[in-house]
Amino acid sequence: MTRLLVECTHVFQHPKVNSGIQRVVRNVINQLPPSVDGVECIPVVMLKGKLYRVLKLGSLNIPFFDGLMTFAGRLERLAHGFWQLHQRLDKRCTSKFAKRLLYVAYRLTALACFSVPLRLIDQVNQYQLPKRCSPLQHQPGDQLVLLDSSWHTDFFPFAERLKRDGVGIVSVIYDLIPLTHPQFYDTRLAQVFNEWFDWITQTADGYVAISATVRDQVREELQRRVGPAKADALWFDYFHLGSELDLSEARATVEPRLTQMFDTPEPVFLMVSTIEPRKNHDYLLDAFELAWAAGSTVRLCIAGRIGWKCDALLARVRNHPQLNKRLFMFNDLSDTSLEYAYSHARSLVFPSRVEGFGLPLVEAMQRGLPAMGSDIPIFREIGGEFMAYFDLAKPQTLADLVVRYENSTQFPAARNVADWQWIGWREASAQLAERTLRNLQPTPAVAQRQHANCP
């Protein structure tokens, strides 16, 4: 009997994290249908070589444990920042002795300040496990859907054992950007992702991407790595993501500085994303500086947590003459505050160089907020004629769109965003399950459809 075992290990272990993939995993799991066409759908985690059914994905709302998990999340971010600092210092060292000394100092500090405390927190959190999950025995014919960000986990040997026991492996692919554009990431992260993708090409029986664009890229990459014959024996499909901000609370407080920004009549253009190189914030600033130089009074609001390789960009923002006048930045907005921003902005602007999906576009447009985006294939897939597009080689094209919309009540897109429709997370979760199942025993018609841009 086939069962869909939908894996969510990282989000289970870090329920307070709310960035892109974590938001997707949490919403898909929370909206996962009990069954599809008679096939049971079970959220699972893999911990220390064992499989567990998830009873509660989120925390238990016990202040002590919640505080501990919040502290662990901050400690992990500090550990990552400390590692980045070590990487920068290592590049500046010219002597082998200095490099070695720096490495030893880094390892000792990381062990004492980060590794040991995080391991102790993990041990304390084990007391919560019986209330959040229960042991589950796998069966031949089960399908393990690797939904979460599994490239930094340690369950690969266990997943391989499951496959030897007759469990199918399905990999959800969010994007291939660390492979296709490694310059946007730290070297080690790109290496880890590449090693994971090597493993998944040898392990997975099928692939579900989050867009048709990424599905086609995955198929091409598999053909390149394993050859057309082996790639043709696999299956490739996709599903689309939902749009609700699930952590938004109607009675929660909106960031006061955010409400003050929207209190003045000048229109606000909103950018929502992690601050990292591929999101192209420098282009965004270039374009708005051109608009301001031409006399525009619009304001730009950048919302997103601080990521990596963005020191120069942050310095540019913090030293900008328009900061807190026409340029604003928020790095820790809640879903409630983000909902408020979507509801009060004039337009979303999204100049990303490359994406697997572009969730902020969907979140904005589903709320009736028109969007301007890079002219890249995935944004065309999502926005169609309802979005306005600009040339990534020419910041002036975005500046012209901004000024044009500032001076007109007509958004510069072929069709009105009010007529645009998108699925919610319930439909997205069901779509993932249904499209996985339809590929397990494909009929000729289904097999033909999965090689086309089918809806």
Coordinates of C-alpha atoms in Angstrom, one line a residue:
M1 CA 0.0 0.0 0.0
T2 CA 1.5 3.3 -1.1
R3 CA 1.7 6.2 1.4
L4 CA 3.2 9.7 0.8
L5 CA 5.6 10.5 3.6
V6 CA 6.2 14.2 3.3
E7 CA 9.5 15.1 5.1
C8 CA 9.8 18.4 7.1
T9 CA 12.8 17.7 9.4
H10 CA 14.5 21.1 9.4
V11 CA 11.3 23.1 10.0
F12 CA 10.4 20.6 12.7
Q13 CA 13.7 21.3 14.4
H14 CA 13.5 25.1 13.9
P15 CA 9.8 26.0 14.1
K16 CA 10.5 29.7 14.7
V17 CA 12.4 30.2 11.4
N18 CA 10.2 32.0 8.8
S19 CA 12.3 32.5 5.6
G20 CA 11.3 31.4 2.1
I21 CA 11.7 27.6 2.1
Q22 CA 10.7 27.3 5.8
R23 CA 7.5 29.2 5.0
V24 CA 6.7 26.9 2.1
V25 CA 7.4 23.7 4.2
R26 CA 5.3 24.9 7.1
N27 CA 2.3 25.8 5.0
V28 CA 2.4 22.7 2.8
I29 CA 2.6 20.5 5.9
N30 CA -0.1 22.4 7.8
Q31 CA -2.5 22.1 4.8
L32 CA -1.5 18.6 3.8
P33 CA -4.6 16.6 2.9
P34 CA -5.1 13.4 5.0
S35 CA -5.3 11.4 1.8
V36 CA -5.5 11.8 -2.0
D37 CA -7.2 9.2 -4.1
G38 CA -7.1 6.8 -1.2
V39 CA -3.4 7.3 -0.6
E40 CA -2.6 8.4 2.9
C41 CA -0.4 11.6 3.3
I42 CA 1.7 11.6 6.4
P43 CA 4.1 14.4 7.5
V44 CA 7.3 12.9 8.8
V45 CA 10.7 13.8 10.2
M46 CA 14.0 11.8 10.2
L47 CA 15.9 12.1 13.5
K48 CA 19.0 10.1 14.4
G49 CA 18.3 7.3 12.0
K50 CA 14.6 6.9 12.8
L51 CA 11.4 7.9 11.1
Y52 CA 8.6 9.8 13.0
R53 CA 5.1 10.8 12.2
V54 CA 4.7 14.6 13.0
L55 CA 1.9 15.3 15.5
K56 CA 2.7 19.0 15.8
L57 CA 5.0 20.9 13.5
G58 CA 5.1 24.1 15.5
S59 CA 6.3 24.5 19.0
L60 CA 4.3 23.5 22.1
N61 CA 3.9 27.1 23.2
I62 CA 5.8 26.4 26.5
P63 CA 7.7 29.6 27.3
F64 CA 10.8 27.8 28.4
F65 CA 11.1 25.6 25.3
D66 CA 10.0 28.4 23.0
G67 CA 12.7 30.7 24.5
L68 CA 15.3 28.0 24.2
M69 CA 14.4 27.5 20.5
T70 CA 14.5 31.2 19.8
F71 CA 17.9 31.4 21.5
A72 CA 19.1 28.4 19.5
G73 CA 18.0 30.1 16.3
R74 CA 19.9 33.3 17.2
L75 CA 22.9 31.3 18.2
E76 CA 22.9 29.5 14.8
R77 CA 22.8 32.9 13.0
L78 CA 25.6 34.1 15.1
A79 CA 27.6 31.0 14.3
H80 CA 27.0 31.5 10.6
G81 CA 28.1 35.2 11.0
F82 CA 31.2 34.1 12.9
W83 CA 32.0 31.6 10.1
Q84 CA 31.6 34.3 7.5
L85 CA 34.0 36.5 9.5
H86 CA 36.5 33.7 9.6
Q87 CA 36.2 33.3 5.8
R88 CA 36.9 37.0 5.2
L89 CA 39.9 37.0 7.6
D90 CA 41.2 33.8 6.0
K91 CA 41.3 35.4 2.6
R92 CA 43.4 38.3 3.9
C93 CA 46.0 36.0 5.5
T94 CA 49.0 35.5 3.3
S95 CA 51.1 33.2 5.5
K96 CA 50.3 29.5 6.0
F97 CA 51.2 29.8 9.7
A98 CA 48.7 32.7 10.2
K99 CA 46.0 30.7 8.4
R100 CA 46.6 27.7 10.6
L101 CA 46.5 29.8 13.7
L102 CA 43.4 31.5 12.6
Y103 CA 41.7 28.2 11.9
V104 CA 42.6 26.8 15.3
A105 CA 41.3 29.9 17.0
Y106 CA 38.1 29.7 14.9
R107 CA 37.5 26.0 15.7
L108 CA 38.1 26.4 19.5
T109 CA 35.8 29.5 19.7
A110 CA 33.1 27.9 17.6
L111 CA 33.2 24.8 19.7
A112 CA 32.9 26.6 23.0
C113 CA 30.5 29.4 22.0
F114 CA 28.3 27.6 19.5
S115 CA 28.7 23.9 19.0
V116 CA 28.5 22.8 22.6
P117 CA 25.6 25.1 23.6
L118 CA 23.6 24.0 20.6
R119 CA 24.2 20.3 21.4
L120 CA 23.0 20.9 24.9
I121 CA 19.9 22.7 23.7
D122 CA 19.2 19.8 21.3
Q123 CA 19.4 17.4 24.3
V124 CA 17.0 19.5 26.3
N125 CA 14.6 19.6 23.4
Q126 CA 14.4 15.8 23.2
Y127 CA 12.0 16.0 26.1
Q128 CA 9.4 17.6 23.7
L129 CA 9.6 14.9 21.1
P130 CA 6.9 12.5 22.4
K131 CA 4.4 15.4 22.3
R132 CA 5.4 16.5 18.8
C133 CA 6.0 13.2 17.0
S134 CA 5.6 9.5 17.3
P135 CA 7.6 6.6 15.8
L136 CA 6.5 5.4 12.3
Q137 CA 7.5 2.2 10.6
H138 CA 8.2 2.5 6.9
Q139 CA 6.7 0.0 4.4
P140 CA 7.7 -1.1 0.9
G141 CA 5.9 1.1 -1.6
D142 CA 6.0 4.2 0.6
Q143 CA 7.1 7.4 -1.2
L144 CA 9.4 9.7 0.8
V145 CA 8.9 13.2 -0.5
L146 CA 11.9 15.3 0.5
L147 CA 10.1 18.6 0.9
D148 CA 12.4 20.4 3.3
S149 CA 15.9 21.9 2.7
S150 CA 17.8 18.6 3.1
W151 CA 21.2 19.6 1.7
H152 CA 22.5 20.5 5.2
T153 CA 21.1 17.5 7.0
D154 CA 22.7 14.2 8.1
F155 CA 20.0 11.7 7.2
F156 CA 21.4 10.7 3.8
P157 CA 22.5 7.2 5.0
F158 CA 19.0 6.6 6.5
A159 CA 17.3 7.7 3.3
E160 CA 19.4 5.3 1.4
R161 CA 18.4 2.5 3.7
L162 CA 14.8 3.3 3.3
K163 CA 15.3 3.1 -0.5
R164 CA 16.9 -0.3 -0.2
D165 CA 13.8 -1.4 1.8
G166 CA 11.5 -0.5 -1.1
V167 CA 10.7 3.2 -0.3
G168 CA 10.6 5.5 -3.3
I169 CA 12.5 8.8 -3.0
V170 CA 10.9 12.0 -4.4
S171 CA 12.9 15.3 -4.3
V172 CA 11.3 18.7 -4.2
I173 CA 13.5 21.2 -6.0
Y174 CA 13.2 24.9 -5.2
D175 CA 15.9 26.1 -7.6
L176 CA 19.3 25.2 -8.9
I177 CA 20.8 28.6 -8.3
P178 CA 23.8 27.5 -6.2
L179 CA 24.7 25.3 -9.2
T180 CA 24.0 27.8 -12.0
H181 CA 25.0 31.0 -10.2
P182 CA 27.5 30.0 -7.5
Q183 CA 28.9 33.5 -7.3
F184 CA 25.9 34.6 -5.3
Y185 CA 26.8 32.3 -2.4
D186 CA 29.6 31.5 0.0
T187 CA 31.9 28.9 -1.6
R188 CA 31.2 26.3 1.0
L189 CA 27.4 26.6 0.6
A190 CA 27.7 26.1 -3.1
Q191 CA 29.9 23.1 -2.5
V192 CA 27.4 21.6 0.0
F193 CA 24.5 22.1 -2.5
N194 CA 26.5 20.6 -5.3
E195 CA 27.3 17.5 -3.2
W196 CA 23.7 17.2 -2.2
F197 CA 22.6 17.4 -5.8
D198 CA 25.1 14.7 -6.7
W199 CA 23.5 12.6 -4.0
I200 CA 19.9 13.3 -5.1
T201 CA 20.7 12.5 -8.7
Q202 CA 21.8 9.0 -7.6
T203 CA 19.0 8.5 -5.1
A204 CA 15.7 10.1 -6.3
D205 CA 13.2 8.4 -8.5
G206 CA 11.4 11.6 -9.4
Y207 CA 11.5 15.4 -9.0
V208 CA 8.9 17.9 -8.2
A209 CA 9.9 21.5 -8.8
I210 CA 8.1 24.7 -7.6
S211 CA 7.6 26.0 -11.1
A212 CA 7.6 24.7 -14.7
T213 CA 10.7 26.8 -15.3
V214 CA 12.7 25.0 -12.6
R215 CA 11.3 21.6 -13.7
D216 CA 12.8 22.1 -17.1
Q217 CA 16.1 23.2 -15.6
V218 CA 16.2 20.1 -13.4
R219 CA 15.6 17.8 -16.4
E220 CA 18.3 19.5 -18.4
E221 CA 20.8 19.2 -15.5
L222 CA 20.0 15.5 -14.9
Q223 CA 20.5 14.8 -18.6
R224 CA 23.8 16.5 -18.4
R225 CA 24.9 14.7 -15.3
V226 CA 23.6 11.1 -15.8
G227 CA 22.9 11.1 -19.5
P228 CA 19.7 11.2 -21.5
A229 CA 19.0 7.5 -21.1
K230 CA 19.0 7.5 -17.3
A231 CA 17.3 10.9 -17.1
D232 CA 14.4 9.6 -19.3
A233 CA 13.8 6.8 -16.8
L234 CA 13.0 9.4 -14.1
W235 CA 10.0 11.6 -13.9
F236 CA 9.8 15.4 -13.6
D237 CA 6.8 17.6 -12.5
Y238 CA 6.0 20.8 -10.7
F239 CA 3.5 22.5 -8.4
H240 CA 3.0 26.1 -7.5
L241 CA 3.2 27.7 -4.1
G242 CA 0.4 29.4 -2.2
S243 CA 0.3 33.0 -1.0
E244 CA -1.2 33.4 2.5
L245 CA 0.9 34.9 5.3
D246 CA 0.0 32.3 7.8
L247 CA 1.7 34.0 10.8
S248 CA -0.2 37.2 10.3
E249 CA -2.5 38.1 13.3
A250 CA -5.3 40.6 12.9
R251 CA -4.9 41.9 16.4
A252 CA -1.1 42.0 16.5
T253 CA 0.8 45.2 16.6
V254 CA 2.3 46.6 13.4
E255 CA 5.8 48.0 13.6
P256 CA 5.3 51.7 14.6
R257 CA 8.1 53.0 12.3
L258 CA 6.3 51.2 9.4
T259 CA 3.0 52.9 10.1
Q260 CA 4.7 56.2 10.4
M261 CA 6.3 55.7 7.0
F262 CA 2.9 55.1 5.4
D263 CA 1.3 58.1 7.1
T264 CA 2.6 60.6 4.5
P265 CA 1.0 60.9 1.1
E266 CA 4.0 60.1 -1.1
P267 CA 3.7 56.6 -2.7
V268 CA 5.8 53.8 -1.3
F269 CA 7.3 51.1 -3.5
L270 CA 8.0 47.9 -1.6
M271 CA 10.9 45.4 -2.0
V272 CA 10.5 42.1 0.0
S273 CA 13.3 39.6 0.1
T274 CA 16.3 38.4 2.0
I275 CA 19.2 40.8 1.5
E276 CA 21.7 38.9 -0.6
P277 CA 23.5 39.4 -3.9
R278 CA 21.1 37.8 -6.4
K279 CA 18.2 39.9 -5.1
N280 CA 19.9 42.8 -6.8
H281 CA 19.3 45.6 -4.3
D282 CA 22.1 47.7 -5.8
Y283 CA 20.2 47.8 -9.1
L284 CA 17.1 48.8 -7.1
L285 CA 19.0 51.7 -5.5
D286 CA 20.4 52.8 -8.9
A287 CA 17.0 52.9 -10.4
F288 CA 15.4 54.9 -7.6
E289 CA 18.3 57.3 -7.5
L290 CA 17.6 58.0 -11.1
A291 CA 14.0 58.5 -10.4
W292 CA 14.8 60.9 -7.5
A293 CA 17.2 62.8 -9.6
A294 CA 14.4 63.3 -12.2
G295 CA 12.3 64.9 -9.5
S296 CA 10.3 61.9 -8.2
T297 CA 9.0 62.0 -4.6
V298 CA 8.3 58.3 -4.3
R299 CA 9.8 56.4 -1.4
L300 CA 11.4 53.0 -1.4
C301 CA 10.9 50.5 1.4
I302 CA 13.3 47.5 1.6
A303 CA 12.0 44.7 3.9
G304 CA 13.9 41.5 4.5
R305 CA 16.3 39.9 6.9
I306 CA 20.0 40.3 6.4
G307 CA 21.6 37.4 4.5
W308 CA 25.1 37.0 3.1
K309 CA 27.6 38.9 1.0
C310 CA 25.8 42.1 1.6
D311 CA 28.2 44.3 3.7
A312 CA 28.7 46.8 0.9
L313 CA 25.0 47.0 0.2
L314 CA 24.2 47.6 3.8
A315 CA 26.8 50.3 4.1
R316 CA 25.4 52.0 1.0
V317 CA 21.9 52.0 2.6
R318 CA 23.0 53.1 6.0
N319 CA 25.1 56.0 4.6
H320 CA 22.5 57.0 2.0
P321 CA 21.5 60.7 2.1
Q322 CA 17.8 59.6 1.6
L323 CA 17.8 57.1 4.5
N324 CA 14.6 57.6 6.6
K325 CA 13.5 60.3 4.2
R326 CA 12.8 58.5 0.9
L327 CA 14.7 55.3 1.6
F328 CA 13.7 52.9 4.5
M329 CA 14.9 49.5 5.5
F330 CA 13.3 46.9 7.9
N331 CA 15.1 43.7 8.7
D332 CA 12.8 41.9 11.1
L333 CA 9.2 42.5 10.1
S334 CA 6.5 40.1 11.4
D335 CA 4.0 38.7 9.0
T336 CA 1.5 41.1 10.5
S337 CA 3.7 44.1 9.6
L338 CA 4.4 42.6 6.2
E339 CA 0.6 42.2 5.6
Y340 CA 0.3 45.9 6.5
A341 CA 3.0 46.9 4.1
Y342 CA 1.5 44.9 1.2
S343 CA -1.9 46.6 1.9
H344 CA -0.5 50.1 1.9
A345 CA 2.3 50.1 -0.7
R346 CA 1.7 51.5 -4.2
S347 CA 3.6 48.7 -5.9
L348 CA 6.0 45.8 -5.3
V349 CA 9.4 46.0 -7.0
F350 CA 11.4 42.8 -7.4
P351 CA 14.7 43.1 -9.4
S352 CA 16.0 39.7 -8.6
R353 CA 18.6 38.3 -11.1
V354 CA 17.4 34.7 -10.8
E355 CA 14.6 32.9 -8.9
G356 CA 13.0 29.5 -8.5
F357 CA 9.6 31.1 -7.9
G358 CA 9.4 34.6 -6.4
L359 CA 7.0 34.2 -3.5
P360 CA 6.7 37.9 -2.7
L361 CA 5.3 38.5 -6.2
V362 CA 2.5 36.1 -5.5
E363 CA 1.9 37.4 -1.9
A364 CA 1.6 41.0 -3.3
M365 CA -0.5 40.3 -6.3
Q366 CA -2.9 38.1 -4.5
R367 CA -3.6 41.1 -2.3
G368 CA -4.2 43.3 -5.2
L369 CA -0.8 45.0 -5.1
P370 CA 0.6 45.5 -8.6
A371 CA 4.1 44.2 -9.2
M372 CA 7.1 45.3 -11.2
G373 CA 9.7 42.5 -11.8
S374 CA 12.8 41.5 -13.7
D375 CA 12.2 40.3 -17.2
I376 CA 13.2 36.7 -16.4
P377 CA 11.3 33.5 -17.4
I378 CA 10.0 32.5 -13.9
F379 CA 8.4 36.0 -13.4
R380 CA 6.8 35.7 -16.8
E381 CA 5.4 32.3 -15.7
I382 CA 3.9 33.8 -12.5
G383 CA 2.9 37.2 -13.6
G384 CA 2.1 36.9 -17.3
E385 CA 0.5 40.1 -18.7
F386 CA -0.5 41.3 -15.2
M387 CA 3.1 42.4 -14.2
A388 CA 5.3 45.2 -15.5
Y389 CA 8.8 44.1 -16.5
F390 CA 12.1 46.0 -16.6
D391 CA 15.5 45.3 -18.2
L392 CA 18.2 44.1 -15.7
A393 CA 20.9 45.7 -17.8
K394 CA 19.2 49.2 -17.7
P395 CA 18.2 50.6 -14.3
Q396 CA 16.6 53.5 -16.2
T397 CA 13.8 51.1 -17.4
L398 CA 12.7 50.6 -13.8
A399 CA 13.1 54.3 -13.0
D400 CA 10.8 55.1 -16.0
L401 CA 8.2 52.6 -14.8
V402 CA 8.2 54.1 -11.3
V403 CA 7.9 57.7 -12.5
R404 CA 5.2 56.7 -15.0
Y405 CA 3.1 55.0 -12.3
E406 CA 3.7 57.9 -9.9
N407 CA 2.3 60.3 -12.4
S408 CA -0.6 58.1 -13.5
T409 CA -3.4 56.1 -11.9
Q410 CA -2.8 53.4 -14.6
F411 CA -0.3 50.7 -13.7
P412 CA 2.0 50.0 -16.7
A413 CA 1.0 46.4 -17.3
A414 CA -1.2 44.9 -20.1
R415 CA -3.8 43.6 -17.7
N416 CA -5.3 44.6 -14.4
V417 CA -4.0 42.8 -11.3
A418 CA -7.5 42.7 -10.0
D419 CA -8.2 40.0 -12.6
W420 CA -5.2 37.9 -11.6
Q421 CA -5.9 34.7 -9.7
W422 CA -3.7 32.3 -7.8
I423 CA -4.0 29.2 -5.6
G424 CA -3.8 29.2 -1.8
W425 CA -1.6 26.9 0.4
R426 CA -4.4 24.3 0.6
E427 CA -4.5 24.0 -3.1
A428 CA -0.7 24.0 -3.3
S429 CA -0.4 21.2 -0.8
A430 CA -3.0 19.1 -2.6
Q431 CA -1.3 19.9 -5.9
L432 CA 2.0 18.5 -4.6
A433 CA 0.4 15.3 -3.5
E434 CA -1.7 14.8 -6.6
R435 CA 1.2 15.5 -9.1
T436 CA 3.5 13.2 -7.2
L437 CA 0.9 10.4 -7.3
R438 CA 0.1 10.8 -11.0
N439 CA 3.8 10.1 -11.8
L440 CA 4.1 6.9 -9.8
Q441 CA 2.2 4.8 -12.4
P442 CA 2.0 7.2 -15.3
T443 CA -0.4 6.5 -18.2
P444 CA 0.9 7.5 -21.7
A445 CA -1.2 10.7 -21.5
V446 CA 0.2 11.7 -18.2
A447 CA 3.8 10.8 -19.3
Q448 CA 3.2 13.1 -22.3
R449 CA 1.9 15.9 -20.2
Q450 CA 4.8 16.0 -17.8
H451 CA 7.1 16.9 -20.6
A452 CA 5.0 19.9 -21.6
N453 CA 4.1 23.2 -19.9
C454 CA 1.0 21.6 -18.4
P455 CA -1.1 23.5 -15.8

